[in-house]
Amino acid sequence: MPKVDRRIAKSQEAIKKALIELMSEKSFDDITIQDISDRANVSRGTIYLHYVDKFDLLDKLIEEHIHQMGEICESTSEMEYKDANLPWFEYLESNYLFFSTMLASKGAPSFRRQFHEFLIEEFKDEVDTSKEENQELSEDVLLQFIVTSYVGIVEWWITNGMPYSPQAMAEQVGILLERNL
């Protein structure tokens, strides 16, 4: 993998951080490239060097977080749910501004849909309708129930200022997943 120039990486991080900060303050539609440029302390040309427009920037930012969550899933795939959830909730906590912004009304409405679709892919092989308590359930219904519940609990946890520690959330969500999958 080619080494990325530190100046480029620093500029891109500043641009992404600026977008998230601005989205926490006002509607995405009201944000201009000039706003991002001013907040990131880079020229508009620097932004256009890396991104087609603000929509491309947002898409790449979301894609980056979805990719990171995929890596977490891959690295925890052999763990029990309680243990596998801890890196998830720690990642959510460490990226609180991003997730709170994306899940808030001022955030990107497409994020919730992409997050949901990502979780469908991650949980689809975990659904077990052969378990006695799940035998009467359709795989599709059970999968939608699990994923919608997971998205909902993450949204609740983030939008309520993370009232429980990542450890407590991982344990409780892990218990719920064990009971239902």
PDB file of N, CA, C and O in Angstrom, residues 23 28 101-109:
ATOM      1  N   MET A  23     -22.131  20.119  10.343  1.00  0.00           N
ATOM      2  CA  MET A  23     -23.415  19.397  10.321  1.00  0.00           C
ATOM      3  C   MET A  23     -24.046  19.325  11.703  1.00  0.00           C
ATOM      4  O   MET A  23     -25.266  19.200  11.810  1.00  0.00           O
ATOM      5  N   PHE A  28     -27.191  20.145   6.459  1.00  0.00           N
ATOM      6  CA  PHE A  28     -26.226  19.829   5.401  1.00  0.00           C
ATOM      7  C   PHE A  28     -26.475  20.697   4.168  1.00  0.00           C
ATOM      8  O   PHE A  28     -25.533  21.173   3.541  1.00  0.00           O
ATOM      9  N   THR A 101     -24.256  13.226  15.009  1.00  0.00           N
ATOM     10  CA  THR A 101     -24.641  14.102  13.906  1.00  0.00           C
ATOM     11  C   THR A 101     -25.408  13.323  12.843  1.00  0.00           C
ATOM     12  O   THR A 101     -26.436  13.779  12.345  1.00  0.00           O
ATOM     13  N   MET A 102     -24.910  12.151  12.498  1.00  0.00           N
ATOM     14  CA  MET A 102     -25.554  11.343  11.454  1.00  0.00           C
ATOM     15  C   MET A 102     -26.932  10.845  11.883  1.00  0.00           C
ATOM     16  O   MET A 102     -27.834  10.700  11.055  1.00  0.00           O
ATOM     17  N   LEU A 103     -27.096  10.577  13.166  1.00  0.00           N
ATOM     18  CA  LEU A 103     -28.375  10.049  13.648  1.00  0.00           C
ATOM     19  C   LEU A 103     -29.354  11.146  14.055  1.00  0.00           C
ATOM     20  O   LEU A 103     -30.526  10.871  14.266  1.00  0.00           O
ATOM     21  N   ALA A 104     -28.883  12.381  14.127  1.00  0.00           N
ATOM     22  CA  ALA A 104     -29.759  13.505  14.482  1.00  0.00           C
ATOM     23  C   ALA A 104     -30.532  13.956  13.237  1.00  0.00           C
ATOM     24  O   ALA A 104     -30.175  13.635  12.109  1.00  0.00           O
ATOM     25  N   SER A 105     -31.546  14.730  13.457  1.00  0.00           N
ATOM     26  CA  SER A 105     -32.381  15.184  12.339  1.00  0.00           C
ATOM     27  C   SER A 105     -31.603  16.029  11.337  1.00  0.00           C
ATOM     28  O   SER A 105     -31.941  16.066  10.161  1.00  0.00           O
ATOM     29  N   LYS A 106     -30.548  16.719  11.797  1.00  0.00           N
ATOM     30  CA  LYS A 106     -29.753  17.542  10.894  1.00  0.00           C
ATOM     31  C   LYS A 106     -28.727  16.708  10.124  1.00  0.00           C
ATOM     32  O   LYS A 106     -28.047  17.204   9.254  1.00  0.00           O
ATOM     33  N   GLY A 107     -28.610  15.456  10.487  1.00  0.00           N
ATOM     34  CA  GLY A 107     -27.614  14.592   9.862  1.00  0.00           C
ATOM     35  C   GLY A 107     -28.023  14.149   8.476  1.00  0.00           C
ATOM     36  O   GLY A 107     -28.962  14.661   7.886  1.00  0.00           O
ATOM     37  N   ALA A 108     -27.306  13.195   7.971  1.00  0.00           N
ATOM     38  CA  ALA A 108     -27.574  12.661   6.635  1.00  0.00           C
ATOM     39  C   ALA A 108     -28.606  11.546   6.747  1.00  0.00           C
ATOM     40  O   ALA A 108     -28.324  10.518   7.348  1.00  0.00           O
ATOM     41  N   PRO A 109     -29.795  11.734   6.172  1.00  0.00           N
ATOM     42  CA  PRO A 109     -30.833  10.705   6.276  1.00  0.00           C
ATOM     43  C   PRO A 109     -30.398   9.362   5.679  1.00  0.00           C
ATOM     44  O   PRO A 109     -30.831   8.318   6.125  1.00  0.00           O
TER      45      PRO A 109
END
